[in-house]
């Protein structure tokens, strides 16, 4: 296969030579380094590469060029190669131009000249961007293929599991794709049980469950040891942060995840207010980086596994799984997050997975091209989903129960939603019912003035809030009436320690009513529900775990 290209454009021969030498020293083995001296010649090079069918992974373009600036080039190149990463070379005086380029062309990074030493200022940036590019490329034809029906709940579950676990696949609709019919004909089954999942080694799974898929894509669901220093329940931002800091500081860590790493944040199409990413980062990219970081540092990530309960025995803790397996440990970090609250309206159960969904992934959004989609919710997750669907759908209706989207949605996201022509916000509006024969066809709405209306739609994506995932903690640690875990000062608010507390100290800030069990992230009572806050709590929890281990 032809190497993907890195296209360098700079009119200054000295800079062009220097950057070319630096790139070839590291990337020539895996990439073709293509160099031009102007925006016009760069566009010609793009056209030639596309004619040959070659991929372009990254543009590295100088901003100050005569006739066509770097930003002007990237605006045109983006239309031809939308998935290529975009890096601008700038001088200190061009910082404003770089910021404008972030807004105008979705710039991925800008580098200040000079970039020496490249080991510190050039290669780490390009390594990250090229890794992201490879991770987001469409699955090769010989990769995983799913043959199923678009409106099948079982097919949706398989697609959703693979997408949330960052596994690329190609979906073939049995009703519309000739390749799907050919694959089924080759198997010779008169009535195959769909979905069928075809793997590159020629093997096939029929209507597989999550555990079967997990085994085939390399996930681990069995612990390698009977005892750990720390068991983390949940692999969202708080749990992954705890895994990174715990493993990096010498603790033997196991992370237990019921669905896929990343939690709710992992499904966000774009997180724009996370520190250090000026043009935002997708939940998928953030999850992939954090998961890889935790694994590299030695954390053992087990998925999909479900925790049934915790058992406290003297100074030890035992995590009991739903299949009966047990993991012993010194400490536990509960970072299990939230589970979705279902719509209590007629018809939703019958159409769940056939047009009615809770949450959304980019893979799902692409199948609604040219159709009308309804997103329900007024917080950031709903706004991010609306923006994601706006890239494909003909119209996105954003239903908000309250009088405005300004109350619970971040300002940057409100601005984006209001500036996107295909998104229409309906305030003081709720879903009253859903209908359709084999899949969702219409949604009944109830408005604040008491009137009702019916709109045609093929997708309804619900973000109406969630409840804490704490069923497994019943009778183990103290929770508030809504199920959120009480920690630290929330337990000792009246100055007294929890009943049965055996230690001569108060519970630590993130410690539960049982010593050695901590909580972080959305599952905590009073938590600030932001990714950065969850990451911070996960890191702080590890410091408290060390203090507990030192004094227990």
Short mmCIF file of C-alpha atoms in Angstrom, two decimals:
data_model
loop_
_atom_site.label_atom_id
_atom_site.label_comp_id
_atom_site.label_asym_id
_atom_site.label_seq_id
_atom_site.Cartn_x
_atom_site.Cartn_y
_atom_site.Cartn_z
CA UNK A 1 0.00 0.00 0.00
CA UNK A 2 1.26 3.49 -0.88
CA UNK A 3 2.49 5.53 2.06
CA UNK A 4 0.24 8.40 3.15
CA UNK A 5 1.67 11.83 2.42
CA UNK A 6 2.78 14.72 4.61
CA UNK A 7 2.57 17.88 2.49
CA UNK A 8 4.95 20.72 3.38
CA UNK A 9 4.47 24.20 1.90
CA UNK A 10 6.86 27.10 2.56
CA UNK A 11 8.17 29.79 0.21
CA UNK A 12 11.38 30.33 2.23
CA UNK A 13 13.97 27.85 0.88
CA UNK A 14 15.93 27.75 4.15
CA UNK A 15 12.88 27.01 6.29
CA UNK A 16 11.58 24.56 3.69
CA UNK A 17 14.88 22.69 3.67
CA UNK A 18 15.11 22.60 7.45
CA UNK A 19 11.62 21.29 8.05
CA UNK A 20 11.97 18.75 5.25
CA UNK A 21 15.19 17.39 6.74
CA UNK A 22 13.57 17.13 10.18
CA UNK A 23 10.53 15.32 8.80
CA UNK A 24 12.49 12.88 6.67
CA UNK A 25 14.73 11.99 9.59
CA UNK A 26 11.76 10.60 11.55
CA UNK A 27 8.81 10.01 9.23
CA UNK A 28 10.23 8.95 5.86
CA UNK A 29 9.86 5.27 6.70
CA UNK A 30 6.09 5.49 7.10
CA UNK A 31 5.13 8.62 5.13
CA UNK A 32 5.85 10.21 1.81
CA UNK A 33 7.20 13.74 2.39
CA UNK A 34 5.93 16.01 -0.39
CA UNK A 35 7.37 19.56 -0.52
CA UNK A 36 6.19 22.61 -2.48
CA UNK A 37 6.94 26.35 -2.36
CA UNK A 38 3.51 27.99 -2.70
CA UNK A 39 -0.17 27.55 -2.03
CA UNK A 40 -0.91 27.12 -5.74
CA UNK A 41 1.69 24.38 -6.18
CA UNK A 42 0.41 22.81 -2.97
CA UNK A 43 -3.11 22.56 -4.41
CA UNK A 44 -1.65 21.04 -7.55
CA UNK A 45 0.17 18.48 -5.42
CA UNK A 46 -3.07 17.65 -3.60
CA UNK A 47 -4.82 17.08 -6.92
CA UNK A 48 -2.03 14.79 -8.13
CA UNK A 49 -2.01 12.76 -4.92
CA UNK A 50 -5.77 12.34 -5.11
CA UNK A 51 -5.58 11.30 -8.75
CA UNK A 52 -3.23 8.51 -7.71
CA UNK A 53 -5.51 7.52 -4.86
CA UNK A 54 -2.91 8.42 -2.22
CA UNK A 55 -3.94 9.51 1.26
CA UNK A 56 -2.80 12.84 2.73
CA UNK A 57 -2.29 12.59 6.49
CA UNK A 58 -1.09 16.08 7.36
CA UNK A 59 -0.54 19.57 5.96
CA UNK A 60 2.37 21.59 7.39
CA UNK A 61 1.97 25.06 5.90
CA UNK A 62 3.66 28.43 6.42
CA UNK A 63 1.24 31.31 7.06
CA UNK A 64 3.20 34.14 5.42
CA UNK A 65 3.41 33.29 1.72
CA UNK A 66 2.87 35.63 -1.23
CA UNK A 67 -0.30 35.32 -3.32
CA UNK A 68 -1.88 32.74 -0.98
CA UNK A 69 -1.47 32.61 2.79
CA UNK A 70 -1.32 29.36 4.67
CA UNK A 71 -4.84 29.89 6.02
CA UNK A 72 -6.17 30.56 2.52
CA UNK A 73 -4.53 27.35 1.29
CA UNK A 74 -5.99 25.31 4.15
CA UNK A 75 -9.48 26.69 3.46
CA UNK A 76 -9.31 25.28 -0.07
CA UNK A 77 -7.46 22.09 0.86
CA UNK A 78 -10.00 21.29 3.58
CA UNK A 79 -12.70 20.94 0.93
CA UNK A 80 -10.57 18.41 -0.95
CA UNK A 81 -9.10 16.49 1.99
CA UNK A 82 -11.34 17.13 5.02
CA UNK A 83 -9.74 14.48 7.24
CA UNK A 84 -6.10 15.57 6.92
CA UNK A 85 -4.54 17.18 9.97
CA UNK A 86 -3.71 20.87 9.59
CA UNK A 87 -0.63 22.56 11.12
CA UNK A 88 0.37 26.19 10.54
CA UNK A 89 3.95 27.48 10.79
CA UNK A 90 3.92 30.98 12.27
CA UNK A 91 6.15 33.65 13.72
CA UNK A 92 5.43 35.28 17.06
CA UNK A 93 3.82 38.20 15.24
CA UNK A 94 1.37 35.82 13.51
CA UNK A 95 -0.33 34.45 16.64
CA UNK A 96 -3.56 36.32 15.87
CA UNK A 97 -3.57 34.80 12.39
CA UNK A 98 -3.18 31.35 13.92
CA UNK A 99 -6.15 31.92 16.23
CA UNK A 100 -8.25 33.06 13.27
CA UNK A 101 -7.19 29.94 11.41
CA UNK A 102 -8.39 27.77 14.30
CA UNK A 103 -11.83 29.32 13.92
CA UNK A 104 -11.93 29.45 10.12
CA UNK A 105 -10.40 26.13 9.08
CA UNK A 106 -10.42 23.99 12.23
CA UNK A 107 -6.64 24.23 12.59
CA UNK A 108 -5.24 21.33 14.61
CA UNK A 109 -2.07 23.08 15.80
CA UNK A 110 0.21 26.00 15.10
CA UNK A 111 4.00 25.91 15.53
CA UNK A 112 6.14 28.94 16.24
CA UNK A 113 9.36 29.27 14.26
CA UNK A 114 12.00 28.23 15.06
CA UNK A 115 10.85 24.82 16.37
CA UNK A 116 14.21 23.66 17.70
CA UNK A 117 14.95 21.27 19.15
CA UNK A 118 12.49 19.25 17.05
CA UNK A 119 12.53 16.46 19.65
CA UNK A 120 10.72 18.84 22.02
CA UNK A 121 8.81 21.25 19.79
CA UNK A 122 8.02 19.43 16.53
CA UNK A 123 7.93 15.64 16.78
CA UNK A 124 5.62 15.29 19.82
CA UNK A 125 3.01 17.52 18.16
CA UNK A 126 3.13 15.68 14.84
CA UNK A 127 3.20 12.26 16.54
CA UNK A 128 -0.07 13.03 18.33
CA UNK A 129 -1.75 14.39 15.21
CA UNK A 130 -0.65 11.49 13.01
CA UNK A 131 -1.81 9.00 15.64
CA UNK A 132 -5.19 10.75 15.71
CA UNK A 133 -5.38 10.64 11.92
CA UNK A 134 -4.71 6.91 11.81
CA UNK A 135 -7.23 6.26 14.59
CA UNK A 136 -10.02 8.11 12.76
CA UNK A 137 -9.47 6.64 9.28
CA UNK A 138 -12.35 4.59 7.86
CA UNK A 139 -11.99 0.87 8.37
CA UNK A 140 -10.24 -0.96 5.59
CA UNK A 141 -12.37 -3.30 3.51
CA UNK A 142 -10.68 -6.32 5.06
CA UNK A 143 -11.43 -5.15 8.59
CA UNK A 144 -14.53 -5.87 10.64
CA UNK A 145 -17.77 -5.82 8.66
CA UNK A 146 -21.25 -5.89 10.15
CA UNK A 147 -24.15 -7.15 8.05
CA UNK A 148 -27.46 -6.18 9.60
CA UNK A 149 -30.55 -4.05 9.37
CA UNK A 150 -30.45 -0.34 10.04
CA UNK A 151 -33.52 -0.44 12.30
CA UNK A 152 -32.51 -3.54 14.25
CA UNK A 153 -31.85 -3.02 17.97
CA UNK A 154 -29.42 -5.97 17.97
CA UNK A 155 -27.48 -4.43 15.07
CA UNK A 156 -27.39 -1.09 16.85
CA UNK A 157 -26.02 -2.74 20.01
CA UNK A 158 -23.14 -4.33 18.06
CA UNK A 159 -22.31 -1.08 16.24
CA UNK A 160 -22.55 0.91 19.46
CA UNK A 161 -20.27 -1.48 21.37
CA UNK A 162 -17.58 -1.38 18.69
CA UNK A 163 -17.82 2.40 18.26
CA UNK A 164 -17.61 3.09 22.01
CA UNK A 165 -14.57 0.81 22.23
CA UNK A 166 -12.91 2.71 19.35
CA UNK A 167 -12.95 -0.27 16.99
CA UNK A 168 -13.42 0.72 13.33
CA UNK A 169 -15.88 -1.27 11.27
CA UNK A 170 -17.85 -1.14 8.05
CA UNK A 171 -21.63 -1.45 8.27
CA UNK A 172 -23.45 -3.13 5.38
CA UNK A 173 -27.21 -2.69 5.31
CA UNK A 174 -28.81 -5.97 4.31
CA UNK A 175 -31.57 -4.08 2.51
CA UNK A 176 -29.45 -1.63 0.57
CA UNK A 177 -25.87 -2.88 0.13
CA UNK A 178 -24.98 -5.33 -2.62
CA UNK A 179 -21.86 -6.35 -0.65
CA UNK A 180 -24.12 -7.46 2.21
CA UNK A 181 -26.15 -9.67 -0.10
CA UNK A 182 -22.99 -11.19 -1.57
CA UNK A 183 -21.60 -12.02 1.87
CA UNK A 184 -24.87 -13.66 2.90
CA UNK A 185 -25.10 -15.60 -0.35
CA UNK A 186 -21.57 -16.91 0.15
CA UNK A 187 -22.58 -18.32 3.55
CA UNK A 188 -25.49 -20.19 1.99
CA UNK A 189 -27.88 -19.70 4.91
CA UNK A 190 -31.53 -19.42 4.01
CA UNK A 191 -32.46 -17.38 7.10
CA UNK A 192 -29.31 -16.01 8.76
CA UNK A 193 -29.63 -14.57 12.26
CA UNK A 194 -28.57 -10.95 11.97
CA UNK A 195 -26.42 -9.10 12.66
CA UNK A 196 -23.47 -11.08 11.35
CA UNK A 197 -20.01 -9.80 12.23
CA UNK A 198 -17.27 -10.76 9.76
CA UNK A 199 -13.65 -10.63 10.95
CA UNK A 200 -10.52 -10.30 8.85
CA UNK A 201 -9.49 -13.90 9.58
CA UNK A 202 -12.66 -15.18 7.88
CA UNK A 203 -14.54 -16.04 11.06
CA UNK A 204 -18.10 -14.88 11.66
CA UNK A 205 -20.21 -14.26 14.75
CA UNK A 206 -24.00 -14.29 14.56
CA UNK A 207 -25.82 -11.82 16.82
CA UNK A 208 -22.89 -11.72 19.28
CA UNK A 209 -23.20 -10.37 22.80
CA UNK A 210 -20.77 -7.88 24.33
CA UNK A 211 -18.58 -10.58 25.91
CA UNK A 212 -18.19 -12.44 22.61
CA UNK A 213 -17.24 -9.23 20.81
CA UNK A 214 -14.88 -8.21 23.59
CA UNK A 215 -12.94 -11.44 23.27
CA UNK A 216 -12.54 -10.99 19.54
CA UNK A 217 -11.37 -7.36 19.64
CA UNK A 218 -8.76 -7.91 22.32
CA UNK A 219 -10.51 -6.62 25.43
CA UNK A 220 -9.79 -8.36 28.71
CA UNK A 221 -12.58 -9.39 31.05
CA UNK A 222 -10.60 -11.60 33.44
CA UNK A 223 -8.23 -10.26 36.08
CA UNK A 224 -4.66 -11.49 36.04
CA UNK A 225 -4.33 -11.47 39.83
CA UNK A 226 -6.60 -12.17 42.81
CA UNK A 227 -5.59 -9.06 44.77
CA UNK A 228 -4.83 -5.41 43.96
CA UNK A 229 -3.82 -2.27 45.81
CA UNK A 230 -6.69 -0.42 44.17
CA UNK A 231 -9.76 -1.49 42.22
CA UNK A 232 -11.48 1.30 40.26
CA UNK A 233 -15.13 0.81 39.33
CA UNK A 234 -15.80 2.74 36.14
CA UNK A 235 -13.51 3.97 33.36
CA UNK A 236 -14.84 7.44 32.66
CA UNK A 237 -12.60 10.51 33.07
CA UNK A 238 -12.44 10.13 36.88
CA UNK A 239 -11.67 6.42 36.74
CA UNK A 240 -9.07 6.76 33.99
CA UNK A 241 -7.39 9.64 35.83
CA UNK A 242 -7.27 7.49 38.96
CA UNK A 243 -5.77 4.64 36.92
CA UNK A 244 -3.10 6.88 35.38
CA UNK A 245 -2.01 8.45 38.67
CA UNK A 246 -2.34 5.25 40.68
CA UNK A 247 -0.36 3.09 38.26
CA UNK A 248 2.28 5.78 37.73
CA UNK A 249 2.83 5.96 41.49
CA UNK A 250 3.43 2.26 41.95
CA UNK A 251 0.00 0.94 42.87
CA UNK A 252 -1.26 -2.28 41.36
CA UNK A 253 -4.49 -1.08 39.75
CA UNK A 254 -7.44 -2.87 38.14
CA UNK A 255 -10.13 -0.85 36.35
CA UNK A 256 -13.56 -2.45 35.89
CA UNK A 257 -15.77 -1.05 33.12
CA UNK A 258 -19.25 -2.30 32.26
CA UNK A 259 -19.47 -0.90 28.70
CA UNK A 260 -16.53 1.04 27.26
CA UNK A 261 -13.84 3.36 28.54
CA UNK A 262 -14.57 7.08 28.43
CA UNK A 263 -18.02 7.05 29.98
CA UNK A 264 -20.42 9.76 28.88
CA UNK A 265 -17.50 12.01 27.94
CA UNK A 266 -16.31 9.38 25.46
CA UNK A 267 -19.44 9.92 23.36
CA UNK A 268 -19.01 13.71 23.09
CA UNK A 269 -18.39 14.85 19.54
CA UNK A 270 -16.34 17.84 20.69
CA UNK A 271 -15.20 19.04 24.13
CA UNK A 272 -14.14 22.63 23.59
CA UNK A 273 -13.50 23.83 27.14
CA UNK A 274 -10.96 21.22 28.23
CA UNK A 275 -7.68 22.84 29.22
CA UNK A 276 -4.82 22.52 26.74
CA UNK A 277 -6.85 21.90 23.56
CA UNK A 278 -7.53 25.33 22.01
CA UNK A 279 -9.60 23.92 19.13
CA UNK A 280 -11.29 21.28 21.29
CA UNK A 281 -10.93 17.52 21.40
CA UNK A 282 -13.45 14.80 20.70
CA UNK A 283 -14.49 12.47 23.47
CA UNK A 284 -13.20 9.60 21.35
CA UNK A 285 -9.70 11.06 21.09
CA UNK A 286 -9.56 11.96 24.77
CA UNK A 287 -10.71 8.46 25.73
CA UNK A 288 -8.22 6.76 23.43
CA UNK A 289 -5.32 8.79 24.79
CA UNK A 290 -6.31 8.30 28.43
CA UNK A 291 -6.91 4.56 28.02
CA UNK A 292 -3.58 4.06 26.28
CA UNK A 293 -1.82 6.13 28.93
CA UNK A 294 -3.32 4.12 31.79
CA UNK A 295 -2.44 0.82 30.12
CA UNK A 296 1.11 1.96 29.32
CA UNK A 297 1.68 2.85 32.96
CA UNK A 298 0.55 -0.59 34.07
CA UNK A 299 -3.14 -0.32 34.96
CA UNK A 300 -5.16 -3.44 34.11
CA UNK A 301 -8.38 -2.46 32.30
CA UNK A 302 -11.11 -5.10 32.30
CA UNK A 303 -14.16 -4.69 30.05
CA UNK A 304 -17.00 -5.49 29.83
CA UNK A 305 -17.43 -6.51 33.46
CA UNK A 306 -20.25 -5.61 35.84
CA UNK A 307 -19.86 -5.15 39.57
CA UNK A 308 -22.61 -6.78 41.65
CA UNK A 309 -21.57 -5.56 45.09
CA UNK A 310 -18.69 -4.72 47.43
CA UNK A 311 -17.87 -6.73 50.52
CA UNK A 312 -16.02 -5.26 53.49
CA UNK A 313 -14.04 -7.70 55.64
CA UNK A 314 -11.84 -6.09 58.27
CA UNK A 315 -9.12 -4.14 56.50
CA UNK A 316 -9.77 -5.83 53.15
CA UNK A 317 -12.27 -5.06 50.44
CA UNK A 318 -13.72 -7.52 47.93
CA UNK A 319 -15.32 -6.53 44.65
CA UNK A 320 -17.87 -9.13 43.59
CA UNK A 321 -18.67 -9.32 39.86
CA UNK A 322 -22.00 -10.28 38.32
CA UNK A 323 -20.57 -13.61 37.11
CA UNK A 324 -19.50 -14.51 40.65
CA UNK A 325 -15.81 -13.73 40.25
CA UNK A 326 -14.15 -11.79 43.07
CA UNK A 327 -11.24 -9.34 43.26
CA UNK A 328 -9.64 -8.59 46.59
CA UNK A 329 -8.06 -5.21 47.23
CA UNK A 330 -6.84 -2.77 49.84
CA UNK A 331 -8.87 0.16 48.46
CA UNK A 332 -11.71 0.89 46.03
CA UNK A 333 -12.38 4.00 43.96
CA UNK A 334 -16.02 4.27 42.89
CA UNK A 335 -16.12 6.20 39.60
CA UNK A 336 -19.12 4.46 38.11
CA UNK A 337 -20.74 7.65 36.85
CA UNK A 338 -24.32 7.84 35.71
CA UNK A 339 -26.81 5.69 33.84
CA UNK A 340 -29.41 7.12 31.50
CA UNK A 341 -32.91 8.02 32.57
CA UNK A 342 -35.42 6.57 30.10
CA UNK A 343 -38.26 8.44 28.50
CA UNK A 344 -41.56 7.59 30.09
CA UNK A 345 -43.64 8.01 26.93
CA UNK A 346 -45.80 5.60 24.91
CA UNK A 347 -43.99 3.66 22.20
CA UNK A 348 -40.41 4.26 23.25
CA UNK A 349 -39.67 0.71 24.42
CA UNK A 350 -40.91 -0.85 21.18
CA UNK A 351 -38.81 1.52 19.07
CA UNK A 352 -35.70 1.54 21.27
CA UNK A 353 -32.82 0.74 18.91
CA UNK A 354 -35.05 1.33 15.89
CA UNK A 355 -34.84 5.11 15.82
CA UNK A 356 -35.02 5.86 19.55
CA UNK A 357 -31.65 5.95 21.30
CA UNK A 358 -30.03 7.08 24.53
CA UNK A 359 -26.79 8.85 23.73
CA UNK A 360 -25.21 8.92 20.29
CA UNK A 361 -21.92 8.19 18.56
CA UNK A 362 -20.48 9.72 15.41
CA UNK A 363 -20.88 6.37 13.67
CA UNK A 364 -24.63 6.56 14.30
CA UNK A 365 -24.86 10.18 13.15
CA UNK A 366 -23.52 9.45 9.68
CA UNK A 367 -26.48 7.17 8.90
CA UNK A 368 -28.94 10.09 9.20
CA UNK A 369 -27.66 12.05 6.24
CA UNK A 370 -30.41 14.18 4.72
CA UNK A 371 -33.01 13.22 7.35
CA UNK A 372 -34.65 14.95 10.31
CA UNK A 373 -33.29 14.13 13.76
CA UNK A 374 -34.64 15.15 17.17
CA UNK A 375 -32.31 15.62 20.14
CA UNK A 376 -33.91 15.87 23.58
CA UNK A 377 -32.11 17.72 26.37
CA UNK A 378 -30.82 21.13 27.39
CA UNK A 379 -27.33 20.44 28.76
CA UNK A 380 -23.93 20.14 27.09
CA UNK A 381 -24.32 16.52 26.02
CA UNK A 382 -27.47 17.38 24.06
CA UNK A 383 -25.86 20.46 22.51
CA UNK A 384 -22.81 18.47 21.43
CA UNK A 385 -25.05 15.80 19.90
CA UNK A 386 -27.03 18.44 18.02
CA UNK A 387 -23.81 19.88 16.59
CA UNK A 388 -22.63 16.40 15.61
CA UNK A 389 -25.87 15.57 13.79
CA UNK A 390 -25.89 18.97 12.07
CA UNK A 391 -22.97 17.75 9.95
CA UNK A 392 -25.23 15.14 8.32
CA UNK A 393 -28.93 15.68 8.96
CA UNK A 394 -31.15 17.97 6.89
CA UNK A 395 -32.65 19.35 10.11
CA UNK A 396 -31.96 18.90 13.81
CA UNK A 397 -34.69 19.76 16.31
CA UNK A 398 -33.30 20.40 19.79
CA UNK A 399 -36.07 19.97 22.35
CA UNK A 400 -35.57 21.77 25.65
CA UNK A 401 -37.98 21.37 28.54
CA UNK A 402 -37.08 24.76 30.01
CA UNK A 403 -37.52 28.25 28.56
CA UNK A 404 -33.96 28.52 27.19
CA UNK A 405 -30.79 26.60 26.38
CA UNK A 406 -28.70 29.19 28.22
CA UNK A 407 -29.36 27.84 31.70
CA UNK A 408 -27.54 24.47 31.58
CA UNK A 409 -25.46 24.67 28.40
CA UNK A 410 -21.98 26.22 28.20
CA UNK A 411 -21.83 29.59 26.46
CA UNK A 412 -19.48 28.44 23.69
CA UNK A 413 -21.91 25.63 22.83
CA UNK A 414 -24.95 27.93 22.92
CA UNK A 415 -23.20 30.20 20.42
CA UNK A 416 -22.46 27.28 18.11
CA UNK A 417 -25.99 25.92 18.26
CA UNK A 418 -27.54 29.31 17.59
CA UNK A 419 -25.20 29.92 14.67
CA UNK A 420 -25.96 26.56 12.96
CA UNK A 421 -28.72 26.97 10.39
CA UNK A 422 -29.92 23.35 10.38
CA UNK A 423 -30.49 23.31 14.16
CA UNK A 424 -33.88 24.53 15.37
CA UNK A 425 -34.33 24.95 19.12
CA UNK A 426 -37.81 24.30 20.53
CA UNK A 427 -38.04 25.50 24.12
CA UNK A 428 -40.72 24.58 26.67
CA UNK A 429 -41.27 21.41 24.64
CA UNK A 430 -41.40 17.75 25.64
CA UNK A 431 -41.87 14.41 23.90
CA UNK A 432 -45.38 13.09 24.44
CA UNK A 433 -45.19 9.94 22.30
CA UNK A 434 -43.37 8.21 19.46
CA UNK A 435 -44.75 6.17 16.59
CA UNK A 436 -43.88 4.15 13.53
CA UNK A 437 -44.31 0.65 12.13
CA UNK A 438 -40.88 -1.00 11.96
CA UNK A 439 -38.91 2.07 12.99
CA UNK A 440 -39.40 5.62 14.25
CA UNK A 441 -41.43 7.72 11.83
CA UNK A 442 -43.05 10.43 13.94
CA UNK A 443 -42.75 12.12 17.31
CA UNK A 444 -45.61 13.75 19.21
CA UNK A 445 -44.65 16.95 21.02
CA UNK A 446 -46.30 18.83 23.88
CA UNK A 447 -45.57 22.56 24.08
CA UNK A 448 -45.55 24.88 27.07
CA UNK A 449 -48.81 26.56 26.09
CA UNK A 450 -50.61 23.21 26.26
CA UNK A 451 -50.79 22.61 22.50
CA UNK A 452 -49.47 19.50 20.78
CA UNK A 453 -47.97 18.80 17.40
CA UNK A 454 -46.57 15.86 15.45
CA UNK A 455 -43.33 15.98 13.44
CA UNK A 456 -41.84 13.40 11.11
CA UNK A 457 -38.41 12.16 12.16
CA UNK A 458 -36.28 9.05 11.77
CA UNK A 459 -34.06 9.55 14.81
CA UNK A 460 -34.79 10.51 18.41
CA UNK A 461 -31.72 10.84 20.66
CA UNK A 462 -32.41 11.33 24.32
CA UNK A 463 -30.21 13.23 26.79
CA UNK A 464 -32.74 13.90 29.52
CA UNK A 465 -30.40 13.43 32.42
CA UNK A 466 -29.22 10.42 34.31
CA UNK A 467 -29.24 8.77 37.70
CA UNK A 468 -26.15 7.68 39.63
CA UNK A 469 -24.95 4.17 38.93
CA UNK A 470 -24.78 3.04 42.54
CA UNK A 471 -27.05 -0.01 42.75
CA UNK A 472 -24.06 -2.17 43.68
CA UNK A 473 -23.37 0.03 46.72
CA UNK A 474 -26.73 -0.60 48.40
CA UNK A 475 -26.13 -1.29 52.07
CA UNK A 476 -22.37 -0.78 51.72
CA UNK A 477 -21.74 2.99 51.86
CA UNK A 478 -23.92 6.00 52.62
CA UNK A 479 -25.73 7.65 49.71
CA UNK A 480 -28.16 10.57 49.56
CA UNK A 481 -31.88 10.09 48.78
CA UNK A 482 -31.13 10.32 45.05
CA UNK A 483 -28.43 7.64 45.15
CA UNK A 484 -25.34 9.88 44.97
CA UNK A 485 -22.43 8.76 47.15
CA UNK A 486 -21.71 10.83 50.24
CA UNK A 487 -18.05 11.55 50.93
CA UNK A 488 -15.89 13.49 53.38
CA UNK A 489 -17.59 16.56 54.87
CA UNK A 490 -20.98 15.46 53.52
CA UNK A 491 -20.81 12.48 55.90
CA UNK A 492 -19.48 14.37 58.92
CA UNK A 493 -21.49 17.56 58.50
CA UNK A 494 -22.72 17.44 62.09
CA UNK A 495 -19.23 16.78 63.41
CA UNK A 496 -19.79 13.09 64.08
CA UNK A 497 -18.16 10.18 62.30
CA UNK A 498 -20.18 7.61 60.33
CA UNK A 499 -21.76 4.76 62.32
CA UNK A 500 -19.26 1.94 62.75
CA UNK A 501 -16.31 4.06 61.59
CA UNK A 502 -13.31 2.17 63.05
CA UNK A 503 -10.48 4.70 62.63
CA UNK A 504 -9.25 7.53 64.85
CA UNK A 505 -9.53 10.05 62.02
CA UNK A 506 -12.36 11.60 60.04
CA UNK A 507 -13.11 10.40 56.49
CA UNK A 508 -10.87 12.03 53.89
CA UNK A 509 -12.31 14.52 51.39
CA UNK A 510 -13.34 11.87 48.81
CA UNK A 511 -13.69 8.95 51.20
CA UNK A 512 -17.02 7.19 51.71
CA UNK A 513 -18.59 6.08 54.98
CA UNK A 514 -16.39 2.95 54.90
CA UNK A 515 -12.61 3.49 55.22
CA UNK A 516 -10.64 2.70 52.08
CA UNK A 517 -13.59 3.20 49.71
CA UNK A 518 -13.41 6.47 47.78
CA UNK A 519 -15.64 8.11 45.16
CA UNK A 520 -14.89 10.51 42.31
CA UNK A 521 -16.70 12.04 39.38
CA UNK A 522 -20.40 12.38 38.66
CA UNK A 523 -21.38 9.62 41.09
CA UNK A 524 -20.48 11.85 44.07
CA UNK A 525 -23.01 14.03 45.83
CA UNK A 526 -22.30 17.67 44.98
CA UNK A 527 -19.81 16.95 42.20
CA UNK A 528 -19.25 19.53 39.46
CA UNK A 529 -20.20 17.66 36.31
CA UNK A 530 -17.37 18.63 34.00
CA UNK A 531 -14.64 16.47 32.48
CA UNK A 532 -11.84 18.52 34.04
CA UNK A 533 -13.46 18.28 37.47
CA UNK A 534 -13.80 14.49 37.18
CA UNK A 535 -10.15 14.17 36.14
CA UNK A 536 -9.08 16.31 39.09
CA UNK A 537 -11.10 14.24 41.54
CA UNK A 538 -9.62 11.03 40.14
CA UNK A 539 -6.12 12.40 40.69
CA UNK A 540 -6.89 13.69 44.20
CA UNK A 541 -8.38 10.34 45.16
CA UNK A 542 -5.05 8.63 44.54
CA UNK A 543 -3.32 10.96 46.98
CA UNK A 544 -5.93 10.04 49.59
CA UNK A 545 -5.52 6.34 48.80
CA UNK A 546 -1.81 6.67 49.60
CA UNK A 547 -2.61 8.40 52.88
CA UNK A 548 -5.05 5.66 53.81
CA UNK A 549 -2.59 2.89 52.96
CA UNK A 550 0.11 4.60 55.00
CA UNK A 551 -2.04 4.79 58.13
CA UNK A 552 -4.36 1.77 57.86
#
